[in-house]
Short mmCIF file of C-alpha atoms in Angstrom, two decimals:
data_model
loop_
_atom_site.label_atom_id
_atom_site.label_comp_id
_atom_site.label_asym_id
_atom_site.label_seq_id
_atom_site.Cartn_x
_atom_site.Cartn_y
_atom_site.Cartn_z
CA MET V 333 -1.91 -0.85 -3.18
CA LYS V 334 -0.60 2.62 -3.92
CA THR V 335 0.78 4.12 -0.71
CA THR V 336 1.54 7.74 -1.50
CA SER V 337 0.44 10.39 -3.92
CA PRO V 338 3.16 11.49 -6.37
CA VAL V 339 2.02 15.11 -6.00
CA LEU V 340 2.50 14.95 -2.24
CA ILE V 341 5.98 13.48 -2.64
CA ILE V 342 6.93 16.18 -5.14
CA CYS V 343 5.64 18.94 -2.86
CA ALA V 344 7.53 17.57 0.14
CA THR V 345 10.71 17.28 -1.94
CA VAL V 346 10.40 20.85 -3.22
CA VAL V 347 9.87 22.20 0.30
CA ALA V 348 12.84 20.26 1.66
CA CYS V 349 15.16 21.26 -1.19
CA THR V 350 14.15 24.92 -0.94
CA ALA V 351 14.76 24.92 2.79
CA LEU V 352 18.16 23.26 2.43
CA ILE V 353 19.21 25.76 -0.26
CA THR V 354 18.07 28.63 1.95
CA ILE V 355 20.02 27.29 4.92
CA GLY V 356 23.09 26.84 2.72
CA ALA V 357 22.78 30.41 1.44
CA LEU V 358 22.43 31.81 4.96
CA VAL V 359 25.47 29.90 6.17
CA ALA V 360 27.49 30.95 3.09
CA LEU V 361 26.56 34.61 3.58
CA GLY V 362 27.60 34.46 7.23
CA SER V 363 24.21 35.16 8.73
CA ASP V 364 23.57 35.24 12.43
CA PRO V 365 23.98 31.68 13.83
CA GLU V 366 20.84 32.13 15.91
CA SER V 367 18.64 32.78 12.86
CA VAL V 368 20.21 29.79 11.08
CA GLY V 369 19.33 27.67 14.14
CA VAL V 370 15.73 28.87 14.01
CA LEU V 371 15.56 28.04 10.30
CA VAL V 372 16.96 24.55 10.94
CA GLY V 373 14.23 24.07 13.56
CA VAL V 374 11.55 25.18 11.10
CA VAL V 375 12.91 22.83 8.41
CA SER V 376 12.91 19.95 10.90
CA MET V 377 9.33 20.72 11.84
CA LEU V 378 8.26 20.86 8.17
CA THR V 379 10.00 17.57 7.48
CA VAL V 380 8.22 15.85 10.35
CA GLN V 381 4.90 17.32 9.23
CA ALA V 382 5.43 16.18 5.63
CA ALA V 383 6.32 12.68 6.81
CA SER V 384 3.22 12.53 8.99
CA MET V 385 1.05 13.68 6.06
CA LEU V 386 2.46 10.91 3.88
CA ARG V 387 1.86 8.36 6.63
CA GLY V 388 -1.63 9.76 7.30
CA GLU V 389 -2.63 9.36 3.66
CA GLN V 390 -1.47 5.74 3.68
CA THR V 391 -3.37 5.06 6.91
CA LYS V 392 -6.53 6.64 5.45
CA ARG V 393 -6.35 4.33 2.42
CA THR V 394 -5.88 1.29 4.64
CA VAL V 395 -8.83 2.28 6.83
CA ASP V 396 -10.97 2.85 3.73
CA ASP V 397 -10.05 -0.59 2.41
CA LEU V 398 -10.93 -2.23 5.70
CA ALA V 399 -14.12 -0.23 6.26
CA ASN V 400 -15.42 -0.91 2.76
CA GLY V 401 -14.86 -4.64 3.04
CA ARG V 402 -12.22 -4.82 0.34
CA MET V 403 -9.79 -6.62 2.60
CA ASP V 404 -12.45 -9.12 3.67
CA ALA V 405 -13.26 -9.83 0.02
CA LYS V 406 -9.59 -10.34 -0.82
CA ILE V 407 -9.14 -12.73 2.11
CA ARG V 408 -12.25 -14.75 1.27
CA ALA V 409 -11.23 -14.99 -2.38
CA GLY V 410 -7.69 -16.02 -1.45
CA VAL V 411 -8.86 -18.71 0.96
CA ALA V 412 -11.32 -20.03 -1.62
CA ASP V 413 -8.52 -20.20 -4.20
CA VAL V 414 -6.46 -22.38 -1.87
CA LEU V 415 -9.27 -24.68 -0.77
CA GLY V 416 -10.41 -27.52 -2.93
CA GLU V 417 -13.71 -27.03 -4.76
CA HIS V 418 -15.28 -29.90 -2.82
CA LEU V 419 -14.69 -28.00 0.46
CA ILE V 420 -16.57 -24.85 -0.61
CA ASP V 421 -20.26 -24.61 0.21
CA PRO V 422 -22.28 -24.15 -3.01
CA LYS V 423 -24.37 -21.45 -1.29
CA VAL V 424 -21.37 -19.07 -1.15
CA ARG V 425 -20.22 -19.41 -4.76
CA ASP V 426 -21.97 -16.17 -5.79
CA GLN V 427 -20.28 -14.33 -2.91
CA LEU V 428 -16.90 -15.78 -3.90
CA ASP V 429 -17.37 -14.63 -7.50
CA ALA V 430 -18.12 -11.12 -6.24
CA ASP V 431 -15.10 -11.30 -3.91
CA ARG V 432 -12.82 -12.34 -6.75
CA GLU V 433 -14.09 -9.41 -8.81
CA VAL V 434 -13.38 -6.98 -5.94
CA ARG V 435 -9.90 -8.48 -5.55
CA GLY V 436 -9.25 -8.10 -9.27
CA ASN V 437 -10.40 -4.47 -9.31
CA HIS V 438 -8.38 -3.43 -6.26
CA ALA V 439 -5.25 -5.53 -6.60
#
């Protein structure tokens, strides 16, 4: 399962690098320590927000998988693969075929 979007990772990296370069430039130019402190606070806040966005996207995908029954299908297909054929009820074979297809499409 893909956990994060490459675009989101690139955006977060660009924001972090830009902020670090700005802080470095302010320190090198001898800016007011108070304004550098404020900028460090803003960078920290942006970093936490970017991390929570990445985590939120992963959580959304997991919830979607669970809500749409993909996880149930994968579990049923996996259990059926482990069980012997003589232990599987013939009435559920169609469901297991569909579950295996879902598992194959969303592996």
